[in-house]
């Protein structure tokens, strides 16, 4: 039940009365639809549940049992303990956010990450903004407004949530010049499109889908070379912010931030809360002169990063700097967890639940968040079958009851069974999972 210790007696009374009224209204409506009149105990449970709902925050922590590591609807990357501590501590205090402690003068928000971004990505300079969508909008506004941006037809994509490259370009005041075809684009396509009004060549990593078969695209190194010959800039939106080598984790090779920086891209932008594993942010790194133009653009103020996110980002980048990313960043711990460890946790939880309807079974987890499309990781989980249809149970109802529990658990439904995938469940939540399943069965 909700903690009402700090509410004043009158507030508590009103809340309880509202919860009871709500339960009665619902019961009357059910009776009107022909349901039998509920008993006392049922009404009390309903009122208590409503009271809980009225007094608890709307935004809450959940257990992600979907097996989708970067689940956008569940808040993408959970940050490391160090990043969470840095965020909490900075949020509740004053800070030197824009204050130079040495001189006592006004400082710059961008100064805190500059050196770390240089060290981790190899770029000359860098800054962080609110998210990668705003990073791209800002870069295009600062570097290409009123001029042409050349993009391959296969990369004029929608990233998700209505974020479409052609629309972002329009918003920035740049003109989109599409080249090539949806499946094949060559260096010569870019070459013919470059003219006196060209500002930059843009590459966008099509992160949430994959075109296979008869395909051709131009790599960042070739694009950079072409841009420098033509005297225009090369901008690379790599999306997921992969800094580590994904191949030892059994994943396909993906564009890494350092690769694009090393190839000489003027600007490389990426998300903070995808494979980087930090808080929501957009990172912009690259050549100093381009970063200077971006930093001074009026939109930079509109999309600036918040102080808590900045603190979390600094702590996250420090994990990379110290070479401890795979052991400290939750996203990478999940990606790297051996399937045997997941299997033994799933088996232990199944035994603790102790019913035939729940059994441990092999599953496939995914990265999600528009990263590494179509790649899955061998995983292990629990499978909760539908049980006897006669007893009024259904997989959908079980899923709903897990979602409405405390803490809420979000599972996935596959072939009329409920799957709880242990790759995305924190080991410290295993006991809560046992309790939740026992309470719904
Ligand atoms: C995810 C993604 C974006 C948007 O990033 P947000 O941080 O969600 O704003 C932009 N471009 C690419 C290629 C992406 O994958």
Coordinates of C-alpha atoms and ligand atoms in Angstrom, one line a residue:
X1 CA 0.0 0.0 0.0
X2 CA 1.1 3.5 -0.6
X3 CA 3.0 5.4 2.0
X4 CA 0.7 8.0 3.4
X5 CA 2.7 8.8 6.5
X6 CA 3.5 12.3 5.2
X7 CA 0.1 13.2 3.9
X8 CA -2.1 15.4 6.1
X9 CA -5.1 13.6 7.6
X10 CA -7.6 15.5 5.5
X11 CA -5.7 14.8 2.3
X12 CA -5.6 11.1 3.2
X13 CA -9.3 11.0 3.9
X14 CA -10.1 12.5 0.5
X15 CA -7.8 10.1 -1.3
X16 CA -9.3 7.1 0.5
X17 CA -12.9 8.3 -0.2
X18 CA -12.1 8.9 -3.9
X19 CA -10.5 5.4 -4.1
X20 CA -13.6 3.8 -2.5
X21 CA -16.0 5.8 -4.7
X22 CA -14.0 4.7 -7.8
X23 CA -14.3 1.0 -6.8
X24 CA -18.0 1.4 -6.2
X25 CA -18.6 3.1 -9.5
X26 CA -16.8 0.4 -11.3
X27 CA -18.7 -2.3 -9.4
X28 CA -22.1 -0.7 -10.2
X29 CA -21.1 -0.5 -13.9
X30 CA -20.2 -4.2 -13.9
X31 CA -23.6 -5.1 -12.2
X32 CA -25.4 -3.0 -14.8
X33 CA -23.7 -5.1 -17.5
X34 CA -25.1 -8.2 -15.8
X35 CA -22.1 -9.2 -13.6
X36 CA -22.9 -10.7 -10.2
X37 CA -22.6 -8.3 -7.2
X38 CA -19.0 -8.4 -5.9
X39 CA -18.3 -9.2 -2.2
X40 CA -16.7 -6.9 0.4
X41 CA -13.3 -8.3 0.0
X42 CA -13.3 -7.6 -3.7
X43 CA -14.4 -4.0 -3.2
X44 CA -11.7 -3.4 -0.6
X45 CA -9.0 -4.9 -2.9
X46 CA -10.2 -2.7 -5.8
X47 CA -10.2 0.4 -3.6
X48 CA -6.7 -0.4 -2.2
X49 CA -5.4 -0.8 -5.8
X50 CA -7.0 2.5 -6.8
X51 CA -5.5 4.2 -3.7
X52 CA -2.1 2.9 -4.7
X53 CA -2.5 4.3 -8.2
X54 CA -3.7 7.7 -6.9
X55 CA -0.7 8.1 -4.6
X56 CA 2.2 6.7 -6.7
X57 CA 4.1 8.6 -9.3
X58 CA 3.2 8.1 -12.9
X59 CA 6.8 7.5 -14.0
X60 CA 8.2 4.4 -12.3
X61 CA 10.9 1.8 -12.5
X62 CA 9.9 -1.4 -14.2
X63 CA 11.6 -4.8 -14.7
X64 CA 12.3 -5.2 -18.4
X65 CA 11.7 -8.9 -19.2
X66 CA 11.2 -8.4 -22.9
X67 CA 14.7 -9.4 -23.9
X68 CA 15.0 -6.1 -25.9
X69 CA 18.1 -4.5 -24.4
X70 CA 17.6 -0.9 -25.7
X71 CA 13.8 -0.8 -25.4
X72 CA 12.8 2.7 -26.4
X73 CA 9.4 2.6 -24.7
X74 CA 11.1 1.4 -21.5
X75 CA 13.6 4.3 -21.4
X76 CA 16.5 2.8 -23.5
X77 CA 19.8 2.4 -21.6
X78 CA 19.8 2.0 -17.8
X79 CA 22.9 3.9 -16.8
X80 CA 25.8 2.6 -14.7
X81 CA 25.8 2.9 -10.9
X82 CA 28.5 5.5 -11.1
X83 CA 26.5 7.5 -13.7
X84 CA 23.3 7.3 -11.7
X85 CA 25.1 8.5 -8.6
X86 CA 26.7 11.4 -10.4
X87 CA 23.3 12.4 -11.9
X88 CA 21.5 12.2 -8.5
X89 CA 24.2 14.1 -6.7
X90 CA 24.5 16.9 -9.2
X91 CA 20.7 17.2 -9.6
X92 CA 20.3 18.0 -5.9
X93 CA 23.1 20.5 -5.5
X94 CA 24.5 23.7 -7.1
X95 CA 27.4 23.0 -9.5
X96 CA 30.1 24.6 -11.6
X97 CA 27.9 23.9 -14.7
X98 CA 28.8 27.3 -16.3
X99 CA 31.2 28.6 -13.8
X100 CA 35.0 28.6 -13.8
X101 CA 36.1 27.8 -10.3
X102 CA 39.7 28.9 -11.0
X103 CA 38.9 32.4 -12.2
X104 CA 35.5 33.0 -10.7
X105 CA 34.2 33.9 -14.2
X106 CA 31.4 32.6 -16.2
X107 CA 32.4 29.1 -17.6
X108 CA 31.0 26.9 -20.4
X109 CA 28.7 24.0 -20.1
X110 CA 30.5 22.4 -23.1
X111 CA 33.9 22.5 -21.3
X112 CA 33.2 19.5 -19.0
X113 CA 33.1 16.8 -21.7
X114 CA 35.5 18.2 -24.3
X115 CA 38.7 16.4 -23.2
X116 CA 36.9 13.1 -22.5
X117 CA 35.2 13.2 -25.9
X118 CA 38.5 13.8 -27.5
X119 CA 40.2 11.0 -25.6
X120 CA 37.4 8.4 -26.2
X121 CA 36.6 9.2 -29.9
X122 CA 39.9 10.6 -31.1
X123 CA 38.2 13.7 -32.4
X124 CA 39.6 17.3 -32.2
X125 CA 36.6 18.6 -30.3
X126 CA 33.1 17.7 -29.3
X127 CA 30.0 18.7 -27.4
X128 CA 26.8 17.2 -26.1
X129 CA 23.2 18.2 -26.7
X130 CA 19.7 17.0 -25.7
X131 CA 19.6 13.9 -28.0
X132 CA 20.8 12.8 -31.4
X133 CA 17.8 14.0 -33.3
X134 CA 18.6 17.5 -32.1
X135 CA 22.3 17.0 -32.7
X136 CA 21.6 16.3 -36.4
X137 CA 19.2 19.2 -36.7
X138 CA 21.8 21.5 -35.1
X139 CA 24.6 20.3 -37.3
X140 CA 22.6 20.7 -40.5
X141 CA 21.4 24.2 -39.4
X142 CA 24.9 25.4 -38.5
X143 CA 26.7 23.9 -41.5
X144 CA 24.2 23.7 -44.4
X145 CA 21.3 26.2 -44.0
X146 CA 20.3 27.6 -47.4
X147 CA 22.6 25.2 -49.2
X148 CA 22.5 21.6 -50.5
X149 CA 23.0 18.4 -48.5
X150 CA 23.7 15.3 -50.6
X151 CA 22.3 12.0 -49.2
X152 CA 22.0 8.6 -50.7
X153 CA 18.4 7.6 -51.5
X154 CA 18.9 4.5 -49.3
X155 CA 19.7 6.7 -46.3
X156 CA 16.8 9.2 -46.5
X157 CA 15.2 7.1 -43.8
X158 CA 12.8 7.3 -40.9
X159 CA 14.5 6.5 -37.7
X160 CA 11.4 6.1 -35.6
X161 CA 9.0 8.2 -33.7
X162 CA 8.4 10.3 -36.9
X163 CA 12.0 11.3 -37.1
X164 CA 12.6 11.5 -40.9
X165 CA 15.8 12.6 -42.4
X166 CA 14.1 14.6 -45.3
X167 CA 11.9 16.4 -42.7
X168 CA 14.9 17.2 -40.5
X169 CA 16.8 18.6 -43.4
X170 CA 13.8 20.8 -44.4
X171 CA 13.6 22.1 -40.8
X172 CA 17.3 23.0 -40.8
X173 CA 16.8 25.2 -43.9
X174 CA 19.1 22.9 -46.0
X175 CA 18.0 21.4 -49.4
X176 CA 18.0 17.7 -49.8
X177 CA 19.7 16.3 -52.9
X178 CA 19.0 12.6 -53.1
X179 CA 21.5 10.5 -55.1
X180 CA 21.6 6.9 -56.2
X181 CA 18.8 4.5 -55.7
X182 CA 17.2 2.9 -52.7
X183 CA 19.5 -0.2 -52.9
X184 CA 22.6 1.1 -54.8
X185 CA 24.6 4.3 -54.6
X186 CA 28.1 4.8 -56.0
X187 CA 30.8 7.5 -55.6
X188 CA 30.0 8.8 -59.1
X189 CA 26.4 9.5 -57.9
X190 CA 27.8 11.9 -55.3
X191 CA 30.3 13.3 -57.7
X192 CA 27.7 14.4 -60.2
X193 CA 25.5 15.9 -57.5
X194 CA 28.2 18.2 -56.0
X195 CA 27.9 21.8 -57.2
X196 CA 28.6 25.3 -56.1
X197 CA 25.6 25.2 -53.6
X198 CA 26.7 22.0 -51.9
X199 CA 27.5 22.4 -48.2
X200 CA 28.0 18.8 -47.2
X201 CA 27.7 15.1 -47.9
X202 CA 25.6 13.4 -45.2
X203 CA 25.8 9.7 -44.4
X204 CA 23.1 8.3 -42.1
X205 CA 23.4 4.9 -40.7
X206 CA 20.2 3.0 -41.5
X207 CA 20.2 1.7 -38.0
X208 CA 16.7 0.1 -37.7
X209 CA 16.6 -2.0 -40.9
X210 CA 18.9 -3.8 -43.3
X211 CA 18.8 -4.0 -47.0
X212 CA 20.3 -7.2 -48.3
X213 CA 21.1 -8.7 -51.7
X214 CA 21.8 -6.4 -54.6
X215 CA 23.2 -3.5 -52.7
X216 CA 26.0 -1.0 -52.8
X217 CA 26.8 2.0 -50.7
X218 CA 29.7 4.4 -50.3
X219 CA 31.8 4.0 -47.1
X220 CA 32.7 6.9 -44.9
X221 CA 36.4 6.9 -46.0
X222 CA 35.5 7.3 -49.7
X223 CA 32.9 10.0 -48.8
X224 CA 35.4 12.0 -46.8
X225 CA 37.9 11.8 -49.6
X226 CA 35.3 13.0 -52.1
X227 CA 34.2 15.8 -49.8
X228 CA 37.7 17.1 -49.3
X229 CA 38.5 17.1 -53.1
X230 CA 35.2 19.0 -53.6
X231 CA 35.9 21.4 -50.7
X232 CA 32.7 20.4 -48.9
X233 CA 32.1 18.8 -45.5
X234 CA 31.4 15.1 -44.7
X235 CA 28.9 14.5 -41.8
X236 CA 28.2 11.0 -40.5
X237 CA 25.2 10.2 -38.3
X238 CA 26.3 6.8 -36.9
X239 CA 23.2 6.6 -34.7
X240 CA 23.9 4.0 -32.0
X241 CA 27.2 5.4 -30.7
X242 CA 29.1 2.2 -30.8
X243 CA 32.6 2.7 -29.4
X244 CA 33.5 -0.8 -28.4
X245 CA 34.2 -3.6 -30.9
X246 CA 30.9 -5.6 -31.1
X247 CA 32.4 -8.6 -32.9
X248 CA 33.8 -10.3 -29.8
X249 CA 30.3 -10.2 -28.4
X250 CA 29.0 -12.3 -31.3
X251 CA 27.6 -9.3 -33.1
X252 CA 28.1 -8.2 -36.6
X253 CA 30.6 -5.4 -37.3
X254 CA 28.8 -2.0 -37.1
X255 CA 30.0 1.5 -37.8
X256 CA 32.0 2.7 -34.8
X257 CA 32.4 6.3 -33.8
X258 CA 36.2 6.2 -33.9
X259 CA 36.2 4.7 -37.4
X260 CA 34.3 7.7 -38.8
X261 CA 36.5 10.1 -36.8
X262 CA 39.6 8.3 -38.0
X263 CA 38.4 8.4 -41.6
X264 CA 38.4 12.2 -41.3
X265 CA 34.6 13.0 -41.1
X266 CA 34.1 16.7 -40.3
X267 CA 31.3 15.7 -37.9
X268 CA 30.2 12.4 -36.4
X269 CA 27.0 12.4 -34.3
X270 CA 25.4 9.7 -32.2
X271 CA 23.0 9.0 -29.3
X272 CA 24.0 8.9 -25.6
X273 CA 21.5 6.3 -24.6
X274 CA 21.8 3.6 -27.2
X275 CA 25.0 1.4 -27.4
X276 CA 27.0 4.1 -25.5
X277 CA 24.9 3.1 -22.5
X278 CA 24.5 6.5 -20.9
X279 CA 21.7 9.0 -20.3
X280 CA 19.7 10.5 -23.1
X281 CA 21.9 12.8 -25.1
X282 CA 23.3 13.6 -28.5
X283 CA 27.0 13.7 -29.0
X284 CA 28.7 15.7 -31.7
X285 CA 32.4 15.2 -32.3
X286 CA 34.7 16.2 -35.1
X287 CA 36.9 18.9 -36.6
X288 CA 37.4 22.0 -34.4
X289 CA 36.2 24.6 -37.0
X290 CA 32.9 22.7 -37.6
X291 CA 32.3 22.2 -33.9
X292 CA 32.9 25.9 -33.3
X293 CA 30.2 26.9 -35.9
X294 CA 27.8 24.4 -34.2
X295 CA 28.5 25.6 -30.7
X296 CA 27.9 29.2 -31.7
X297 CA 24.6 28.5 -33.6
X298 CA 21.5 29.9 -31.8
X299 CA 19.9 26.4 -31.9
X300 CA 22.7 25.1 -29.7
X301 CA 21.1 27.0 -26.8
X302 CA 17.6 25.6 -27.6
X303 CA 18.8 22.0 -27.6
X304 CA 21.4 22.2 -24.8
X305 CA 21.9 19.3 -22.4
X306 CA 20.7 19.3 -18.8
X307 CA 23.2 19.2 -15.9
X308 CA 22.1 15.8 -14.6
X309 CA 22.5 14.2 -18.0
X310 CA 25.9 15.9 -18.4
X311 CA 27.0 14.4 -15.1
X312 CA 25.8 11.0 -16.2
X313 CA 27.5 11.3 -19.6
X314 CA 30.8 12.3 -18.0
X315 CA 30.7 9.2 -15.7
X316 CA 29.7 7.0 -18.7
X317 CA 32.5 8.3 -20.9
X318 CA 34.9 7.8 -18.0
X319 CA 34.1 4.0 -18.1
X320 CA 35.4 3.9 -21.7
X321 CA 38.4 6.1 -20.8
X322 CA 39.4 3.7 -18.0
X323 CA 38.7 0.6 -20.1
X324 CA 36.0 -0.7 -17.8
X325 CA 33.0 -0.2 -20.1
X326 CA 32.1 -3.9 -20.5
X327 CA 32.1 -4.5 -16.8
X328 CA 30.4 -1.3 -15.6
X329 CA 27.9 -0.3 -18.2
X330 CA 24.6 -2.2 -17.9
X331 CA 23.9 -2.4 -21.6
X332 CA 27.3 -4.1 -22.2
X333 CA 27.0 -6.3 -19.2
X334 CA 23.7 -7.5 -20.6
X335 CA 25.1 -8.0 -24.1
X336 CA 28.1 -9.9 -22.7
X337 CA 26.3 -12.1 -20.1
X338 CA 27.1 -15.8 -20.9
X339 CA 24.0 -17.7 -21.8
X340 CA 24.9 -20.4 -19.2
X341 CA 24.6 -17.8 -16.5
X342 CA 21.2 -16.7 -17.8
X343 CA 20.1 -20.4 -18.0
X344 CA 21.1 -21.1 -14.4
X345 CA 19.2 -18.0 -13.1
X346 CA 16.1 -19.0 -15.2
X347 CA 16.2 -22.5 -13.8
X348 CA 16.6 -21.3 -10.2
X349 CA 13.7 -19.0 -10.6
X350 CA 11.5 -21.7 -12.2
X351 CA 12.3 -24.0 -9.2
X352 CA 11.5 -21.3 -6.7
X353 CA 8.2 -20.6 -8.4
X354 CA 7.5 -24.4 -8.3
X355 CA 4.7 -25.0 -10.8
X356 CA 4.5 -27.0 -14.0
X357 CA 3.1 -24.0 -15.9
X358 CA 6.4 -22.2 -15.6
X359 CA 9.5 -23.7 -17.2
X360 CA 12.9 -22.5 -18.2
X361 CA 13.5 -22.3 -21.9
X362 CA 15.9 -21.0 -24.5
X363 CA 15.0 -17.6 -26.0
X364 CA 16.5 -15.0 -28.3
X365 CA 17.2 -11.5 -27.1
X366 CA 17.7 -8.5 -29.3
X367 CA 19.6 -5.2 -29.0
X368 CA 16.7 -2.9 -30.0
X369 CA 16.7 0.9 -30.0
X370 CA 17.3 0.9 -33.7
X371 CA 20.7 -0.7 -33.2
X372 CA 22.1 -3.8 -34.9
X373 CA 18.9 -4.7 -36.7
X374 CA 18.0 -8.4 -37.1
X375 CA 20.8 -9.5 -34.8
X376 CA 19.8 -11.7 -31.9
X377 CA 21.7 -13.0 -28.9
X378 CA 21.1 -16.5 -27.5
X379 CA 19.4 -16.1 -24.2
X380 CA 17.4 -18.0 -21.6
X381 CA 14.1 -17.2 -19.9
X382 CA 10.9 -18.5 -18.4
X383 CA 7.9 -19.6 -20.4
X384 CA 4.5 -19.4 -18.7
X385 CA 2.0 -21.4 -20.7
X386 CA -1.7 -20.5 -21.0
X387 CA -2.8 -23.2 -18.5
X388 CA -6.4 -24.5 -18.5
X389 CA -8.6 -22.4 -20.7
X390 CA -11.5 -23.4 -18.5
X391 CA -10.2 -21.5 -15.4
X392 CA -10.5 -18.1 -17.1
X393 CA -6.8 -17.5 -17.5
X394 CA -5.2 -16.2 -20.6
X395 CA -1.6 -15.3 -21.5
X396 CA -2.7 -11.7 -22.1
X397 CA -4.3 -11.5 -18.7
X398 CA -1.2 -12.8 -17.0
X399 CA 0.9 -10.3 -18.9
X400 CA -1.4 -7.5 -17.7
X401 CA -1.2 -8.7 -14.1
X402 CA 2.6 -8.7 -14.2
X403 CA 2.5 -5.1 -15.7
X404 CA 0.2 -3.9 -12.9
X405 CA 2.3 -5.5 -10.1
X406 CA 4.8 -3.7 -8.0
X407 CA 7.4 -3.4 -9.4
X408 CA 5.7 -3.7 -12.8
X409 CA 7.2 -6.5 -15.0
X410 CA 7.0 -6.1 -18.8
X411 CA 7.2 -9.5 -20.5
X412 CA 6.7 -10.5 -24.1
X413 CA 4.1 -12.9 -25.7
X414 CA 5.3 -15.4 -28.1
X415 CA 3.3 -18.4 -29.6
X416 CA 0.6 -18.0 -26.9
X417 CA 3.1 -18.2 -24.0
X418 CA 4.4 -15.5 -21.8
X419 CA 8.2 -15.2 -22.1
X420 CA 10.4 -13.5 -19.4
X421 CA 13.9 -13.1 -20.9
X422 CA 16.7 -13.0 -18.3
X423 CA 19.1 -11.2 -20.5
X424 CA 17.4 -7.9 -19.7
X425 CA 16.4 -8.7 -16.1
X426 CA 19.0 -7.5 -13.5
X427 CA 20.2 -10.4 -11.4
X428 CA 19.2 -8.5 -8.2
X429 CA 15.6 -8.5 -9.5
X430 CA 15.3 -12.3 -9.7
X431 CA 13.6 -12.6 -6.2
X432 CA 11.0 -9.9 -7.2
X433 CA 10.3 -12.0 -10.4
X434 CA 9.7 -15.1 -8.3
X435 CA 7.3 -13.2 -6.0
X436 CA 5.5 -11.6 -8.9
X437 CA 4.9 -14.9 -10.8
X438 CA 3.8 -16.7 -7.6
X439 CA 1.3 -13.9 -6.9
X440 CA -0.3 -14.1 -10.4
X441 CA -0.6 -17.9 -10.6
Ligands
LIG1 C1 18.4 6.8 -33.0 C2 18.9 7.6 -34.1 C3 18.7 8.9 -34.2 C4 17.9 9.7 -33.2 O1 18.6 9.7 -31.9 P1 17.9 10.1 -30.6 O2 19.0 10.1 -29.6 O3 16.8 9.1 -30.3 O4 17.3 11.4 -30.8 C5 19.2 9.6 -35.3 N1 19.9 9.0 -36.2 C6 20.2 7.7 -36.2 C7 21.0 7.1 -37.3 C8 19.7 6.9 -35.2 O5 19.9 5.6 -35.1

